[in-house]
Short mmCIF file of N, CA and C in Angstrom, two decimals:
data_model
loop_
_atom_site.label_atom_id
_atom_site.label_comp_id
_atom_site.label_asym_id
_atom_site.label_seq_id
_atom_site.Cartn_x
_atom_site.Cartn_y
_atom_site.Cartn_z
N UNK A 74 32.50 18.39 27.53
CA UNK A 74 31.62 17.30 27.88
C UNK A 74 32.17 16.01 27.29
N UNK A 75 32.01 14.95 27.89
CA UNK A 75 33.03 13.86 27.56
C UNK A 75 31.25 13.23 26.98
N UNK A 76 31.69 12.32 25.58
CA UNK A 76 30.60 11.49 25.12
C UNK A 76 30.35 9.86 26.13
N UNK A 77 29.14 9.77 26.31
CA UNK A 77 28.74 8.74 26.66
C UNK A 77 27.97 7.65 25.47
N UNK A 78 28.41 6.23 25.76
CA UNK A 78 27.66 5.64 24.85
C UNK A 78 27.14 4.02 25.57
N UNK A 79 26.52 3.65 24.70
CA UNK A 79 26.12 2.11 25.16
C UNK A 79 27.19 1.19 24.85
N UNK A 80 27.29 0.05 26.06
CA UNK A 80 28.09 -1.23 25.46
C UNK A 80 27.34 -2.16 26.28
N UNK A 81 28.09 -3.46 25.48
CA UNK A 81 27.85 -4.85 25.56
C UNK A 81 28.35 -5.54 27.34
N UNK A 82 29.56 -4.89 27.15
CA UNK A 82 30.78 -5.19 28.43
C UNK A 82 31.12 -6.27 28.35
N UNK A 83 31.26 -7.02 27.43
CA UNK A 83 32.34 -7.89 27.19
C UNK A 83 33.73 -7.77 25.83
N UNK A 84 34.26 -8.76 26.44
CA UNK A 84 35.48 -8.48 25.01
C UNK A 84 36.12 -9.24 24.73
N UNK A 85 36.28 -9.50 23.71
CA UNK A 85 37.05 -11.05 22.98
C UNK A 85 37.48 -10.57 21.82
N UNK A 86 36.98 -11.76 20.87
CA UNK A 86 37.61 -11.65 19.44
C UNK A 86 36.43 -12.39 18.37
N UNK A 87 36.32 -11.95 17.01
CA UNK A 87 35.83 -12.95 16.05
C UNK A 87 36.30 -14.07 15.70
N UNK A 88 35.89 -15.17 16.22
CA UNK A 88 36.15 -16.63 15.25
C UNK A 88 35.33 -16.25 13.86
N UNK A 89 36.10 -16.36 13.01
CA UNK A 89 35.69 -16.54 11.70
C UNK A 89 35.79 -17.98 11.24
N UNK A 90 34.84 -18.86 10.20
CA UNK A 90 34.39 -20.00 9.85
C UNK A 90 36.22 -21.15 10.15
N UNK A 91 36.69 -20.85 9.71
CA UNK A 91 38.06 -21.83 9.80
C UNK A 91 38.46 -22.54 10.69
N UNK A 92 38.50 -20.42 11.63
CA UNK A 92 39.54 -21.02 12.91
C UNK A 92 38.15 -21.39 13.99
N UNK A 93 37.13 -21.22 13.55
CA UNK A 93 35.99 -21.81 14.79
C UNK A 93 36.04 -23.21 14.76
N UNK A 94 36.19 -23.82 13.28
CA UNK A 94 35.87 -25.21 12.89
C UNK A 94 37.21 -26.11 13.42
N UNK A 95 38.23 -25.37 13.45
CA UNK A 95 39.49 -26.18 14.09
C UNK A 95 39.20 -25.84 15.73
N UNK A 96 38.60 -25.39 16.09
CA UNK A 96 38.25 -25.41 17.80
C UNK A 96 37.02 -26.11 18.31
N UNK A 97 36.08 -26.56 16.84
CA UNK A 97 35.18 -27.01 17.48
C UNK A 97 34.18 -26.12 17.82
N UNK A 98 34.02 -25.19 16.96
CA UNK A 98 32.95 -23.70 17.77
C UNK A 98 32.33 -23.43 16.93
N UNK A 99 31.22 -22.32 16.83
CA UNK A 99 30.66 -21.80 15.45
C UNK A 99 30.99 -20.41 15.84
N UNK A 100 30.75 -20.31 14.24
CA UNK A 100 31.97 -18.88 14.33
C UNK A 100 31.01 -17.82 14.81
N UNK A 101 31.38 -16.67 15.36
CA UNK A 101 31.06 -15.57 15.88
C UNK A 101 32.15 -14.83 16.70
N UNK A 102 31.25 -14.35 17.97
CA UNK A 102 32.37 -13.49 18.87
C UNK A 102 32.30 -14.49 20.36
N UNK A 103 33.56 -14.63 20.31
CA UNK A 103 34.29 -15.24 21.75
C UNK A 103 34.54 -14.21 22.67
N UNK A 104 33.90 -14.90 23.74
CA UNK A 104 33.21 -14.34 24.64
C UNK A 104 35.09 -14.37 25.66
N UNK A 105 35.98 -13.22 25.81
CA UNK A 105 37.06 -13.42 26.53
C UNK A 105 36.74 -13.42 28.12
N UNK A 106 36.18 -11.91 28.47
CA UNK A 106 35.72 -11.66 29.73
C UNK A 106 34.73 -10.79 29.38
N UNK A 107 34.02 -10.79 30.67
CA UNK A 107 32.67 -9.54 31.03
C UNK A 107 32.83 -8.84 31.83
N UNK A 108 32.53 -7.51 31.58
CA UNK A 108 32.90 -6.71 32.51
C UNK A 108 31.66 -5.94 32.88
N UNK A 109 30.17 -6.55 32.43
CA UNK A 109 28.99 -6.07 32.79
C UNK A 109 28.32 -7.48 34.05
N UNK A 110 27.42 -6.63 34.56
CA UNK A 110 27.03 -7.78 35.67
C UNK A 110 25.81 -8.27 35.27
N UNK A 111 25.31 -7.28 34.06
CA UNK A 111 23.91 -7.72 33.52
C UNK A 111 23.98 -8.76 32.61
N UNK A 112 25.42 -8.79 32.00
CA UNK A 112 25.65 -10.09 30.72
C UNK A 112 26.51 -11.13 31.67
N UNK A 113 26.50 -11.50 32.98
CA UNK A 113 27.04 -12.67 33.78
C UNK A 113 26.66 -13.99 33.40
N UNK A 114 25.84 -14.01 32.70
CA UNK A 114 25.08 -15.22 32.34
C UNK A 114 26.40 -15.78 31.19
N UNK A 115 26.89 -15.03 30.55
CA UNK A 115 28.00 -15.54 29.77
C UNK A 115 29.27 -15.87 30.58
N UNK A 116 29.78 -17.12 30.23
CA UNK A 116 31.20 -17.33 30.72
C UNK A 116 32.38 -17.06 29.82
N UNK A 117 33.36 -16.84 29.87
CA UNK A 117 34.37 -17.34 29.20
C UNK A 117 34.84 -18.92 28.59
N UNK A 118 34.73 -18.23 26.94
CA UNK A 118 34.31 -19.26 26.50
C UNK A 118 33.43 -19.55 25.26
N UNK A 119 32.00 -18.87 25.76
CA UNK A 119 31.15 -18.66 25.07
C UNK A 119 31.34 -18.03 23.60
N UNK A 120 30.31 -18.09 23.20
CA UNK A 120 30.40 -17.73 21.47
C UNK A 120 29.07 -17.07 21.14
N UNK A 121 29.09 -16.12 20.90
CA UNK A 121 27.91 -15.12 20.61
C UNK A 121 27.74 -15.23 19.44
N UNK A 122 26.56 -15.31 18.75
CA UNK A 122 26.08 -15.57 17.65
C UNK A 122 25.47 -14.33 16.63
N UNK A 123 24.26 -13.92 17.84
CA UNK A 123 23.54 -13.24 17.30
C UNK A 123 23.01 -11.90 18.55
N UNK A 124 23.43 -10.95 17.62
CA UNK A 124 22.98 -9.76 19.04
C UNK A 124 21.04 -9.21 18.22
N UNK A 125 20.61 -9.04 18.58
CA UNK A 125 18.81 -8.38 18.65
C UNK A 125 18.69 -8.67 16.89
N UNK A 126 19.42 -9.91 16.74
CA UNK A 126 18.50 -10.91 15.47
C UNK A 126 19.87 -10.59 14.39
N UNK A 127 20.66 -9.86 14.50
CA UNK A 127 22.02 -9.66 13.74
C UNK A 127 23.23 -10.84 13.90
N UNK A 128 23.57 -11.91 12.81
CA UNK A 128 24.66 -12.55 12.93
C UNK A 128 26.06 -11.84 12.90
N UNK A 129 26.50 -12.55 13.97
CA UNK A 129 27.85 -11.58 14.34
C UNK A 129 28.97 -12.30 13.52
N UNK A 130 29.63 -11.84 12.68
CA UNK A 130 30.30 -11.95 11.26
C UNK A 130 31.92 -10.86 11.79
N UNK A 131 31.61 -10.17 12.72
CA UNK A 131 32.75 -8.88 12.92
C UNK A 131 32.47 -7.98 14.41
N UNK A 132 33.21 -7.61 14.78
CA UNK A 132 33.03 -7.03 16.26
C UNK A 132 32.07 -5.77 16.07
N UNK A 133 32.13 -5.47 14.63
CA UNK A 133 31.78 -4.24 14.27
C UNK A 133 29.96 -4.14 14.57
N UNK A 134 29.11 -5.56 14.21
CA UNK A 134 28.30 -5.69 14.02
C UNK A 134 27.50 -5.71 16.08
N UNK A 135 27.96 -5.62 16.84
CA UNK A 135 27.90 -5.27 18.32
C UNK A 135 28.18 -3.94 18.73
N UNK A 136 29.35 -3.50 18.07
CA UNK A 136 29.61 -1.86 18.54
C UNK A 136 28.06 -1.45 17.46
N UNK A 137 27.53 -1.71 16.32
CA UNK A 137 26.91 -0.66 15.61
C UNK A 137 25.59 -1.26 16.35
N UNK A 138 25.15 -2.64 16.66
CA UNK A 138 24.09 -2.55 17.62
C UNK A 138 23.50 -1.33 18.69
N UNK A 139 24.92 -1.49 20.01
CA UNK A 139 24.79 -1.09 20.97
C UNK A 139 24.89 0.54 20.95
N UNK A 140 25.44 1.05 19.72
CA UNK A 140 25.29 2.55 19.65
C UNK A 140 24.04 3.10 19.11
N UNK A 141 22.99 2.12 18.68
CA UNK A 141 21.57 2.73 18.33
C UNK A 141 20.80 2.50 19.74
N UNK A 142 21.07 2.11 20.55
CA UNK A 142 20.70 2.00 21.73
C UNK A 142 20.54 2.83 22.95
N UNK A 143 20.46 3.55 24.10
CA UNK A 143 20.72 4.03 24.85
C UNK A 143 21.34 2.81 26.29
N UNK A 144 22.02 3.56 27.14
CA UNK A 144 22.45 2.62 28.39
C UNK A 144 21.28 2.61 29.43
N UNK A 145 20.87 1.08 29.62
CA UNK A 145 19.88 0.34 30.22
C UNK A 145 18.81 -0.09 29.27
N UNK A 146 19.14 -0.07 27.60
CA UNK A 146 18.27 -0.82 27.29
C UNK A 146 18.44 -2.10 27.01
N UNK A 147 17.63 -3.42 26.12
CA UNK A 147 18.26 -4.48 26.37
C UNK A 147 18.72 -4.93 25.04
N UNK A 148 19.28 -5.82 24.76
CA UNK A 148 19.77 -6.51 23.60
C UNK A 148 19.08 -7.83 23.92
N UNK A 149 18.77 -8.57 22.91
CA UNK A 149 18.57 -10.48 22.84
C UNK A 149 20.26 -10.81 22.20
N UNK A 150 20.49 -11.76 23.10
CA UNK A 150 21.74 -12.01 22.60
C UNK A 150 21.33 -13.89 22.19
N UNK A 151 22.02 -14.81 20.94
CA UNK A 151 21.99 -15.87 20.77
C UNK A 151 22.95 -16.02 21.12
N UNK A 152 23.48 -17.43 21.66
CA UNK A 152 25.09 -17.16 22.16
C UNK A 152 25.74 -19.19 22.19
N UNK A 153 26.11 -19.51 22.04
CA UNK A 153 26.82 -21.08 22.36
C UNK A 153 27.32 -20.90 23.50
N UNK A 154 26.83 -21.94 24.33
CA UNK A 154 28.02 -22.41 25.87
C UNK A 154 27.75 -23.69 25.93
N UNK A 155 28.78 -24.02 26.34
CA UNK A 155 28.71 -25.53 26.62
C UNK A 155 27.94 -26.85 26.01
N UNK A 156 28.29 -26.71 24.82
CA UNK A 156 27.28 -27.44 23.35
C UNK A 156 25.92 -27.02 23.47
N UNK A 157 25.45 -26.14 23.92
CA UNK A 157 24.14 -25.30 23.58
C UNK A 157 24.08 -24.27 23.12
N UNK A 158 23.11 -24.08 22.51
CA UNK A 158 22.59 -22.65 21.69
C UNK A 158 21.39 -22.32 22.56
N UNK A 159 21.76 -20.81 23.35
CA UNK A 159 20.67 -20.59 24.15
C UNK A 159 20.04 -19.14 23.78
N UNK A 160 19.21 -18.57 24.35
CA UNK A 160 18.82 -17.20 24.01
C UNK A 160 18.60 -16.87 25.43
N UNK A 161 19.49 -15.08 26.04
CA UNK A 161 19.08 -14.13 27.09
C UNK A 161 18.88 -13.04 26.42
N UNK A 162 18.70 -12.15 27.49
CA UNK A 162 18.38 -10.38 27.46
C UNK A 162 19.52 -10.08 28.28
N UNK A 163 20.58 -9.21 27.80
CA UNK A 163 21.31 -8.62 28.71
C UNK A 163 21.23 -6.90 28.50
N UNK A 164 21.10 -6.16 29.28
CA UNK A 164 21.13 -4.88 29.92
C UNK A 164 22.25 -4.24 29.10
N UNK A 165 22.36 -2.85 28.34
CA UNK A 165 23.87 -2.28 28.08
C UNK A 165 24.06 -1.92 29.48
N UNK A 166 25.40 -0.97 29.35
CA UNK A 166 25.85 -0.69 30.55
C UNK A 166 26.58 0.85 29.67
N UNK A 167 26.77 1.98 30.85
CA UNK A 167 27.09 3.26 30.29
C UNK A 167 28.82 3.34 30.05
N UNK A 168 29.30 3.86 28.85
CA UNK A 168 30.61 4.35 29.13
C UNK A 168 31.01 5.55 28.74
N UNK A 169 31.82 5.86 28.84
CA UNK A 169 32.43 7.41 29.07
C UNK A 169 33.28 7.81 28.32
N UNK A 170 33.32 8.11 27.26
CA UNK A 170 34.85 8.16 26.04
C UNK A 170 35.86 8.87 26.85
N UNK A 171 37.47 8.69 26.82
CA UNK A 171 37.95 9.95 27.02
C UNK A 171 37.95 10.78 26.70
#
């Protein structure tokens, strides 16, 4: 039986305080691409802050979210786009370990 788990469906990287402040960003997770249709609301670009009230400090702090979760429940995500700080709900989505 292959394990199934919850994700986010996107993927980037941590800005940590430095390199956010030489880009002009606040630090968190940079938003590279999405590969969920429920988190579309994010572009590339974006900067995720905070997943269901957790400051995102490490990628780690999204994988340990989305694994107390099951797939189709929701997350509150805080997130920066385009000099705003906004708040959605995005949907996990299922994946399939090899």
């Amino acid at each position: 039986e292959v394990p199934e788990r919850s994700v986010l469906g996107v993927s980037g990287f941590c800005l940590d305080q430095a390199t956010a402040k030489e880009f002009g960003l606040p630090a968190g997770f940079y938003v590279d691409s999405i590969r969920n249709e429920n988190a579309a609301f994010l572009q590339k670009g974006d900067v995720i802050l905070e997943i269901d009230g957790n400051a995102i400090d490490s990628p780690v702090v999204i994988k340990d979210t989305t694994l107390e979760k099951k797939p189709g429940d929701h997350v509150t995500l805080v997130f920066f786009s385009a000099k705003d700080r906004k708040t959605h709900e995005a949907r996990l989505i299922l994946i399939r370990a090899a």
